[in-house]
Coordinates of C-alpha atoms in Angstrom, one line a residue:
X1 CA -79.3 -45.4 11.0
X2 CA -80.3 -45.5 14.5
X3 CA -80.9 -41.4 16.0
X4 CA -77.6 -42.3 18.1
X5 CA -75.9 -43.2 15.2
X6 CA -76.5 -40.1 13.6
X7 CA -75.2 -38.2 16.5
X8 CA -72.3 -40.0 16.8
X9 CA -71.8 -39.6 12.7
X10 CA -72.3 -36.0 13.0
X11 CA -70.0 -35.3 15.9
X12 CA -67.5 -37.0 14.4
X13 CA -68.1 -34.5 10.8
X14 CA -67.6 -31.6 13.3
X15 CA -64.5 -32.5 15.2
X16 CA -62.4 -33.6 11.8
X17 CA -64.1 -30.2 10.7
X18 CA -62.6 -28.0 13.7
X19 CA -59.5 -30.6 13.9
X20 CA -58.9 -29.6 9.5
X21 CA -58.7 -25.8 10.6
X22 CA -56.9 -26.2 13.6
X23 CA -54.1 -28.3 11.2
X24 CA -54.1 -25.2 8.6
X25 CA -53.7 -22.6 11.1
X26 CA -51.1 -24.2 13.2
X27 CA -49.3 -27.2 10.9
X28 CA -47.0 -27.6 13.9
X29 CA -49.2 -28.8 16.9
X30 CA -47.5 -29.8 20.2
X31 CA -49.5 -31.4 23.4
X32 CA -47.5 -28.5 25.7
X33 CA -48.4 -25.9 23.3
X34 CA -52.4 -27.1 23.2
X35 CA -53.4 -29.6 25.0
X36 CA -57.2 -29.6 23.7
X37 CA -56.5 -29.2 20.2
X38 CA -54.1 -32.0 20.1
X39 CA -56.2 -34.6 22.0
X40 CA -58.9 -33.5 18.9
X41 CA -56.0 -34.2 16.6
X42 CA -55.2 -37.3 18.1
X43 CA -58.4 -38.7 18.2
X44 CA -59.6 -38.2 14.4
X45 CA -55.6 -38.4 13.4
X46 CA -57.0 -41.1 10.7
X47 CA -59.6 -39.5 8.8
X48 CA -57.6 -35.8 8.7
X49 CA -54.8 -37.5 7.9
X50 CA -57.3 -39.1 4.2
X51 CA -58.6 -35.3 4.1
X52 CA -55.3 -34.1 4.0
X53 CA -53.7 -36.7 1.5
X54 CA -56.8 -36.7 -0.6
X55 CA -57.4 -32.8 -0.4
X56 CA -53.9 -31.3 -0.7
X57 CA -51.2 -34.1 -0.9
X58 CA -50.1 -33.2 2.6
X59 CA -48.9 -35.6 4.7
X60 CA -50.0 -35.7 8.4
X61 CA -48.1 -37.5 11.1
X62 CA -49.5 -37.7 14.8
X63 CA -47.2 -39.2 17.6
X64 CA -49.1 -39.4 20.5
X65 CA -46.5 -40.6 22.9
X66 CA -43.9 -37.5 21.9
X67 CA -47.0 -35.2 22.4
X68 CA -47.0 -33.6 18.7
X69 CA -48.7 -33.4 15.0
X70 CA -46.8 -32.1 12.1
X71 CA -48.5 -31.4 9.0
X72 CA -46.0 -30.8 6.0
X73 CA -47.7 -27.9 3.8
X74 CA -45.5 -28.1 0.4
X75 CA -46.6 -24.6 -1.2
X76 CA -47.4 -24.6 -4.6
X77 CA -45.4 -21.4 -5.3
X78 CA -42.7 -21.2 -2.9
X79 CA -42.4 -17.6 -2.0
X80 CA -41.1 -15.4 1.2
X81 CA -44.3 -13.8 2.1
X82 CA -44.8 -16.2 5.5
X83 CA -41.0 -15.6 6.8
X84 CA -39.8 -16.8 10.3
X85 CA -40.6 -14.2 12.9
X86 CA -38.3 -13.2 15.5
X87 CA -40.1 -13.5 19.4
X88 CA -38.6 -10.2 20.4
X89 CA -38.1 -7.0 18.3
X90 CA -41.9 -6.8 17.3
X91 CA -41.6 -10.2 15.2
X92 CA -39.6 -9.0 12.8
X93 CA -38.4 -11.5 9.8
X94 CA -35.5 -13.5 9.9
X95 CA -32.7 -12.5 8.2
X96 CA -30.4 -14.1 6.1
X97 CA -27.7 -14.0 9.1
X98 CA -30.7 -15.8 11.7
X99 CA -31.5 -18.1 8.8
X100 CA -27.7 -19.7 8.4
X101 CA -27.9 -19.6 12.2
X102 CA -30.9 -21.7 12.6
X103 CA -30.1 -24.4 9.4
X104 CA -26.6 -24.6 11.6
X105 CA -27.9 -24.8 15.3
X106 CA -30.5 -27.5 14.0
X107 CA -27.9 -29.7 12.1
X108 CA -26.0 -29.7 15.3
X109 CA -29.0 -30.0 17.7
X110 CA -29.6 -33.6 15.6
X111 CA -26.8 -35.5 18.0
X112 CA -27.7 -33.2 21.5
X113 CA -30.2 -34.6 23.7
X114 CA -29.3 -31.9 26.1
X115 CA -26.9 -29.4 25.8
X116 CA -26.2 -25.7 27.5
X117 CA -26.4 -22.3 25.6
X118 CA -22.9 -22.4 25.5
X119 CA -21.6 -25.6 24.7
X120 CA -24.1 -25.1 21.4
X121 CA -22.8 -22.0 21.1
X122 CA -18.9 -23.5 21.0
X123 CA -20.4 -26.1 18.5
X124 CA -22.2 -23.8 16.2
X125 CA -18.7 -21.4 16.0
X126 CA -17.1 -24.9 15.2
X127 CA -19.2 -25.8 12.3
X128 CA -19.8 -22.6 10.6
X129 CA -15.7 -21.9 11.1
X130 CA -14.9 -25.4 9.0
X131 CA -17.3 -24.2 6.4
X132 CA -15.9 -21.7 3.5
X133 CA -19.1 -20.4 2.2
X134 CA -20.3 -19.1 5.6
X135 CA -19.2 -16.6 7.8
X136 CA -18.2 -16.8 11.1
X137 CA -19.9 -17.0 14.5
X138 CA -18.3 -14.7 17.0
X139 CA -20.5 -14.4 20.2
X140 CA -18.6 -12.1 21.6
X141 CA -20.1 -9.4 19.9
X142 CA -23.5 -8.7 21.3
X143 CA -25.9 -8.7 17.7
X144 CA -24.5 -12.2 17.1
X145 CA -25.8 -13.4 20.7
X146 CA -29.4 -12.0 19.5
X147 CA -29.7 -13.3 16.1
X148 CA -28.5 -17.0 18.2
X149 CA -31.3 -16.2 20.9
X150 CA -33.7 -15.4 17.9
X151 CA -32.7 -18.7 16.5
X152 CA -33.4 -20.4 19.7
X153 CA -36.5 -18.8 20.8
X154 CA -37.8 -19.9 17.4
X155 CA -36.7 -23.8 18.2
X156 CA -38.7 -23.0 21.4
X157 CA -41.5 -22.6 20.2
X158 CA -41.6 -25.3 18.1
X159 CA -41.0 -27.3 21.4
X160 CA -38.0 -28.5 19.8
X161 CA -36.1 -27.1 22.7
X162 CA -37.2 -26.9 26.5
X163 CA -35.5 -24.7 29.0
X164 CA -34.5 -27.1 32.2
X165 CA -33.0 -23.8 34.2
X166 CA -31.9 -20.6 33.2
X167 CA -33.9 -17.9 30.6
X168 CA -32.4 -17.7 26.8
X169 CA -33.0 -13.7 27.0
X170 CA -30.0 -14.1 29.3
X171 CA -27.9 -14.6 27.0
X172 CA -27.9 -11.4 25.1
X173 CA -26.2 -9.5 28.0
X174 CA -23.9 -12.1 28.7
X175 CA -22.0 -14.9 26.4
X176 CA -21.4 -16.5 30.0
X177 CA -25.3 -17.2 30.7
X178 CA -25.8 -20.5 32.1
X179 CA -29.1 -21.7 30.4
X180 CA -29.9 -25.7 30.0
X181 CA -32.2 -27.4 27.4
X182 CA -33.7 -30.8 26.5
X183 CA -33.6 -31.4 23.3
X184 CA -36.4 -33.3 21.1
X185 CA -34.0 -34.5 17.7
X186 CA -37.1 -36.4 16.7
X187 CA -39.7 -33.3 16.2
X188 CA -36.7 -31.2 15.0
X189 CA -36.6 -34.0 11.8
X190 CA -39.9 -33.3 11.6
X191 CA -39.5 -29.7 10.6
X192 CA -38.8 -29.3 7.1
X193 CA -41.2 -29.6 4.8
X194 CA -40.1 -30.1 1.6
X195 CA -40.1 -33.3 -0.1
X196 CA -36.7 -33.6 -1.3
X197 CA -34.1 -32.5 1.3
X198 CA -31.7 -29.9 0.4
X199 CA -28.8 -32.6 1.0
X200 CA -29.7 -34.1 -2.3
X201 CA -29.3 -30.6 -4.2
X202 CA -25.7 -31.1 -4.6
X203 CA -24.3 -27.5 -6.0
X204 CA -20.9 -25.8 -5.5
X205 CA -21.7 -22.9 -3.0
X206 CA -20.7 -20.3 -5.9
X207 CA -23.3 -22.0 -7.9
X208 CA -26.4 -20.9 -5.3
X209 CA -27.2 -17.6 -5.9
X210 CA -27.1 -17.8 -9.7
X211 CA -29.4 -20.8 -9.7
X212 CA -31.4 -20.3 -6.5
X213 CA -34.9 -20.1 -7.9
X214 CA -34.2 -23.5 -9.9
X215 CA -33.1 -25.1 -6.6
X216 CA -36.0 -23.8 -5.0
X217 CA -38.5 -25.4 -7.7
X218 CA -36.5 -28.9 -7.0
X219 CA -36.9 -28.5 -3.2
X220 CA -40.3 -28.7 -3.9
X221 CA -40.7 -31.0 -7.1
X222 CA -43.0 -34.2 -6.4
X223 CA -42.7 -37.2 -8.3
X224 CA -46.1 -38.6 -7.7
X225 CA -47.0 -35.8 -10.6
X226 CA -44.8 -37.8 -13.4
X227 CA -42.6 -35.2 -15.2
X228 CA -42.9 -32.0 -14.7
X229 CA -39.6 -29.9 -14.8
X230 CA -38.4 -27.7 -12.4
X231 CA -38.2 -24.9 -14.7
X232 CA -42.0 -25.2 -15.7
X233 CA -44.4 -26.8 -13.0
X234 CA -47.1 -26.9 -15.8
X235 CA -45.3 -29.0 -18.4
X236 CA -46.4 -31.9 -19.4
X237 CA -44.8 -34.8 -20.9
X238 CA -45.0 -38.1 -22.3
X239 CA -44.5 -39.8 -18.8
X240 CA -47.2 -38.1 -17.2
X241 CA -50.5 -39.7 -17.4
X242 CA -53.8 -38.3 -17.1
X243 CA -54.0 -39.5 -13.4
X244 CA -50.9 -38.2 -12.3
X245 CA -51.7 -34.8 -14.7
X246 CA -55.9 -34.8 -12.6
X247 CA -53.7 -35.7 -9.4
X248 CA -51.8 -32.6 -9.7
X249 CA -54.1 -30.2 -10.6
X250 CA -56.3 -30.7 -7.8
X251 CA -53.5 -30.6 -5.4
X252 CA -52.3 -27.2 -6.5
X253 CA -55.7 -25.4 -7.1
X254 CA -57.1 -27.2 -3.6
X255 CA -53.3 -26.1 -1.5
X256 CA -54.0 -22.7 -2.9
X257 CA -57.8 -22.5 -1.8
X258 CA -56.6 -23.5 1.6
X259 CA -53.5 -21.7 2.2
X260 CA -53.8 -19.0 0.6
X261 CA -56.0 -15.9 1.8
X262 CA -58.1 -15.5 -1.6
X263 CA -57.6 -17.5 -4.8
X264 CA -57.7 -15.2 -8.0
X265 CA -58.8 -16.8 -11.0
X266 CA -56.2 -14.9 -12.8
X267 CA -53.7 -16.1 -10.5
X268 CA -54.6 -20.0 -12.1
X269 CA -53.2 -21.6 -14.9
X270 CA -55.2 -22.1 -17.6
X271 CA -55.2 -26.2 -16.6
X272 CA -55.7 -25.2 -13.6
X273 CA -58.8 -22.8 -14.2
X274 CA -60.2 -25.7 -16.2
X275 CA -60.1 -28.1 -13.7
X276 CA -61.7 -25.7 -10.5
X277 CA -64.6 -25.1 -13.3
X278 CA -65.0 -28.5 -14.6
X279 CA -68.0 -30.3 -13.3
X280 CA -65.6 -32.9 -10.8
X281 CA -63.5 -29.7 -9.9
X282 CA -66.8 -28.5 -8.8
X283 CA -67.8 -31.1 -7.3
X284 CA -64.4 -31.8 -5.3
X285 CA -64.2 -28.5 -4.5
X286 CA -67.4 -27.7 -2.6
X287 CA -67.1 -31.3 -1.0
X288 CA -63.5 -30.4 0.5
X289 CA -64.5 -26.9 2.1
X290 CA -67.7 -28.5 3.1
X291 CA -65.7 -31.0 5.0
X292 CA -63.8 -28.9 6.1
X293 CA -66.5 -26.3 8.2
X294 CA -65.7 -23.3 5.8
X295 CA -68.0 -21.3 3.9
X296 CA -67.4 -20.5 0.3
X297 CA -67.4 -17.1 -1.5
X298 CA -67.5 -17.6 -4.9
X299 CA -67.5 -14.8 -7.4
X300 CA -66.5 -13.7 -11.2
X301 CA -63.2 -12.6 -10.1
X302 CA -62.1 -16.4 -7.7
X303 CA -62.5 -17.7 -4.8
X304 CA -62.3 -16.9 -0.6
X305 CA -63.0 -19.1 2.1
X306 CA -64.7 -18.2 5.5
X307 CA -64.2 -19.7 8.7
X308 CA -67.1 -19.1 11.0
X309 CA -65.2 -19.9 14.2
X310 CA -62.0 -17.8 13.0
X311 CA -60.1 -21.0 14.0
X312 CA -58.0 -21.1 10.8
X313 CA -56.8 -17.6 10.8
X314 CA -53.5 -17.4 12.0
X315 CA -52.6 -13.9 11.3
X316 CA -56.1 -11.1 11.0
X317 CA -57.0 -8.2 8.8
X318 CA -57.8 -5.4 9.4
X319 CA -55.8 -5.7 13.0
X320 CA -54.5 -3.0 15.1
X321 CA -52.1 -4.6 16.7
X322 CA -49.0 -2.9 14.4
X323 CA -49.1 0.5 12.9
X324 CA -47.9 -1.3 9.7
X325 CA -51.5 -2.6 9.3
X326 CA -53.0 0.2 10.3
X327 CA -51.4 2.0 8.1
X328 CA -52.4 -1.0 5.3
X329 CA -56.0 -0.6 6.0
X330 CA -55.8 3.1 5.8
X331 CA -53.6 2.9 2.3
X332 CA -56.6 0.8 1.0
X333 CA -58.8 3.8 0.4
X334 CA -56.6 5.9 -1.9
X335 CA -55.6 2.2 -3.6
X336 CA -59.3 1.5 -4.6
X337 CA -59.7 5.0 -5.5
X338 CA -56.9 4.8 -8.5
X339 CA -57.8 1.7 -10.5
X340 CA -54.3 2.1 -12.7
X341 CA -52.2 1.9 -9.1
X342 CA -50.4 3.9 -7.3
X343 CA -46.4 4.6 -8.0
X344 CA -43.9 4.6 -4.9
X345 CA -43.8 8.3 -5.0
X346 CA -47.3 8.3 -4.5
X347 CA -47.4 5.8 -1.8
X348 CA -44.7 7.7 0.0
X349 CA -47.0 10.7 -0.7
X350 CA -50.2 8.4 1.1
X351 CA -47.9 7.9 3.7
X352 CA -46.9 11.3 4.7
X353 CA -50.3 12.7 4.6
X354 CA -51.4 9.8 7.1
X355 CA -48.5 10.8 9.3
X356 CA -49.7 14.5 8.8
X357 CA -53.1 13.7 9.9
X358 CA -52.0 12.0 13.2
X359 CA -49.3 13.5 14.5
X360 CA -48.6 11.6 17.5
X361 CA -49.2 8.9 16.1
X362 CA -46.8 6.3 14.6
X363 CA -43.8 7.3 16.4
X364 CA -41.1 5.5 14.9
X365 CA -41.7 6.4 11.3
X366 CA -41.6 10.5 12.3
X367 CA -38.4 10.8 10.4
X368 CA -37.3 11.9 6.6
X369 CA -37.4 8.7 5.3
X370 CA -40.8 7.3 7.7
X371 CA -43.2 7.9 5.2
X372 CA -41.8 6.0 2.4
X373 CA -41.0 3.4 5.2
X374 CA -44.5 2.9 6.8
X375 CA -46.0 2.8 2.8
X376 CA -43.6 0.2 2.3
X377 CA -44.3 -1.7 5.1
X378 CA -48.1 -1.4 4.5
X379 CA -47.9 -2.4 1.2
X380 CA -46.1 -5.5 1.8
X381 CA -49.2 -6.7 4.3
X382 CA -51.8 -5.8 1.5
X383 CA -49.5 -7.7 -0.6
X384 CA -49.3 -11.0 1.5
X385 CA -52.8 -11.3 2.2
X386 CA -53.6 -11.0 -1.2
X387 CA -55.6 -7.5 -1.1
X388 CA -52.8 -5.8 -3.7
X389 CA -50.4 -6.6 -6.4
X390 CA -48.0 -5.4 -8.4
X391 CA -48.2 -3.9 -11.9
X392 CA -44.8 -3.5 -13.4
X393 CA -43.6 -0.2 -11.1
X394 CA -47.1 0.3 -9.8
X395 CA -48.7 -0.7 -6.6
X396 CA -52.9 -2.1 -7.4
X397 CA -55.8 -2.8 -5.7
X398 CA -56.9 -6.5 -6.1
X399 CA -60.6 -7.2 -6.3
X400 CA -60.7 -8.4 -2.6
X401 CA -59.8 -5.2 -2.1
X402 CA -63.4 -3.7 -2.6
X403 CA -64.8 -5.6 0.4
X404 CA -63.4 -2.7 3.0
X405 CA -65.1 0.6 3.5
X406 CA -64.0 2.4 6.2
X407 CA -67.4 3.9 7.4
X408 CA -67.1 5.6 10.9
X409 CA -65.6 5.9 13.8
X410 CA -66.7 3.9 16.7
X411 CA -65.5 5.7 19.6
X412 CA -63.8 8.6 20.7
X413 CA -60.2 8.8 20.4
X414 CA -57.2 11.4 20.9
X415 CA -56.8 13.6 18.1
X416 CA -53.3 12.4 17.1
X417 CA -54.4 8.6 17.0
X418 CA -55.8 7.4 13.8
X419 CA -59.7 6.5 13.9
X420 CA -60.8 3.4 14.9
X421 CA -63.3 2.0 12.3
X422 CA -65.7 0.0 11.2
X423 CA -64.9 -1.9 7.5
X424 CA -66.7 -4.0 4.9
X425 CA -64.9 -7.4 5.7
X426 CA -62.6 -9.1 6.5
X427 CA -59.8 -11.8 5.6
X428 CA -56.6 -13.9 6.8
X429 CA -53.6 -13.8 6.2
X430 CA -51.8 -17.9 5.5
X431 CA -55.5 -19.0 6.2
X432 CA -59.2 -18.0 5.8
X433 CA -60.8 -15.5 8.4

């Protein structure tokens, strides 16, 4: 190949490279939102859209004239560690009230190309009042008008709804707020995920809570992998052939390595751990991350993936931007310390002498019941990125763990505040730092 060929080859390697993280970090990617990062997307839309099919069994759909790429990430183990955040209230999780409120504002969004707060407002108390198994919608009281605005800041920033005039904040104060939006029904079809729409789960409402992990599992159930029951996505049977049985394994092990923060051997099946240490599981694997502009960790204990350019980390650890994970980095010391765990009491205990340490610090868990809170709260960070797990009533240190030290300060700061420090490593949360 001619030296401008090469060039051109090699350009191209690092654009579906950036173009791959960009994808895992933000699976949602709108033209308003980013314009740079979905002209890239745009532009290679054909060989991410192989990488992604190939790689993880995603499926990637670009529509450059409505300005947006969705990429549908079907999890391998379905779980509610990456909940929808609310914008205001220091991104708190959804709810179960502000989930029902978005599956309900969205089904009725679907026939709205524009609409006002309060016409969908009418409309939402409409539907959820003709449906027995949910409560009602009264916006007259002011905590329903902020799990709606929740709701629709949410759709918002999904660009699935635009503000013409007014501000949705408004509407928390006041159930008469005049606030217009333009809606986009084709990228709010686009949102879920899930391969087999919950419309097709036909169960008496009684019926949900009893069975909900089983419906889960069939939300989620792909045929292309023959038949593997809901109840046990490592079956196999008779109708599943060895490239259907190949097929899947690669997809779950390579969706975990890529959406996940670490991958635990232990945390494989034994198929599974097979496969990832099988010559082509080798093979495939070290080809995808290479393709992908990541750098691989390998050790006795799994696997972690590095992005150089931090470009697929959508959420950071260790961050200071929460005492929660503060509080989470701190906790990781007496965690590594006590190889059989730590119990809640303990935790709590952990907690309190953090609090004790820094007074002024941590203000809103200075209460009886804060230190139990803020260990609670740390430990479900360490917990989503992957840095602890549970041991029957016990709280341990995974091996990923071991990569922080906290070594020294690095500056001077007030006596109450905790110190800021330098640490071992580092890793994402949903994606690889």
């Amino acid at each position: 190949m001619s030296t401008l060929a090469n060039q051109l080859a090699s350009a191209e390697r690092e654009e579906v490279a950036r173009a791959i993280r960009l994808l895992l970090a933000r699976p949602l990617l709108t033209e308003a939102a980013d314009p740079t990062g979905f002209d890239l997307v745009r532009r290679r839309r054909d060989p991410l859209a192989r990488w992604f099919d190939y790689t993880c069994g995603w499926n990637l759909v670009v529509e450059p004239r409505r300005g947006y790429a969705r990429l549908a990430k079907v999890r391998v183990n379905p779980d509610g560690s990456r909940p929808a955040r609310r914008a205001r209230s220091g991104r708190a999780p959804f709810d179960r009230r502000r989930y029902v409120l978005l599956c309900v504002t969205a089904a009725e969004l679907l026939s709205m190309p524009m609409t006002t707060i309060g016409m969908l407002a009418d409309r939402v108390v409409q539907a959820m009042a003709a449906d027995r198994a949910l409560a009602g919608f009264d916006p007259v009281h002011r905590p329903e008008r902020m799990a709606f605005v929740d709701v629709l800041k949410l759709l918002e920033s999904y660009d699935v709804l635009r503000v013409v005039d007014g501000t949705t904040e408004t509407y928390v104060d006041s159930a008469e707020a005049k606030v217009l939006y333009r809606v986009d029904n084709t990228l709010l079809m686009r949102l879920p995920a899930a391969p087999v729409g919950a419309s097709r789960l036909a169960v008496p409402p009684e019926e949900v809570p009893a069975r909900f992990e089983e419906l889960l599992a069939d939300l989620v159930r792909e045929r292309r992998y023959g038949g593997a029951s809901a109840d046990d996505t490592h079956a196999e049977t008779a109708a599943t052939t060895d490239a259907q049985r190949n097929l899947r394994l690669r997809h779950s092990v390579l969706r975990r390595l890529f959406d996940d923060p670490v991958l635990y051997r232990t945390d494989l099946a034994d198929d599974e751990l097979a496969y990832v240490t099988s010559l082509t599981g080798r093979q495939i694997l070290r080809r995808s991350v290479e393709q992908a502009g990541f750098l691989l960790e390998e050790r006795a204990e799994g696997y972690l993936l590095v992005d150089p350019d931090a470009i697929a980390t959508d959420v950071r650890f260790p961050d200071d931007s929460s005492t929660a994970r503060v509080a989470a980095l701190l906790l990781l010391a007496p965690l590594c310390a006590t190889p059989a765990g730590l119990l809640p009491e303990q935790l709590a205990e952990a907690g309190a002498e953090l609090l004790r340490r820094f007074p002024g610090w941590a203000k809103a868990y200075q209460s009886e019941e804060g230190p139990a809170r803020l260990a609670d709260d740390a430990v479900r960070i360490l917990l989503d990125v992957g840095l602890a797990g549970r041991a029957r009533d016990r709280v341990v240190a995974r091996p990923a763990a071991y990569r922080y030290r906290l070594t020294e300060t690095t500056g001077p700061a007030p006596k109450d505040d905790p110190p800021a420090v330098t640490t071992a490593g580092s890793v994402g949360e949903g994606d690889k730092q």
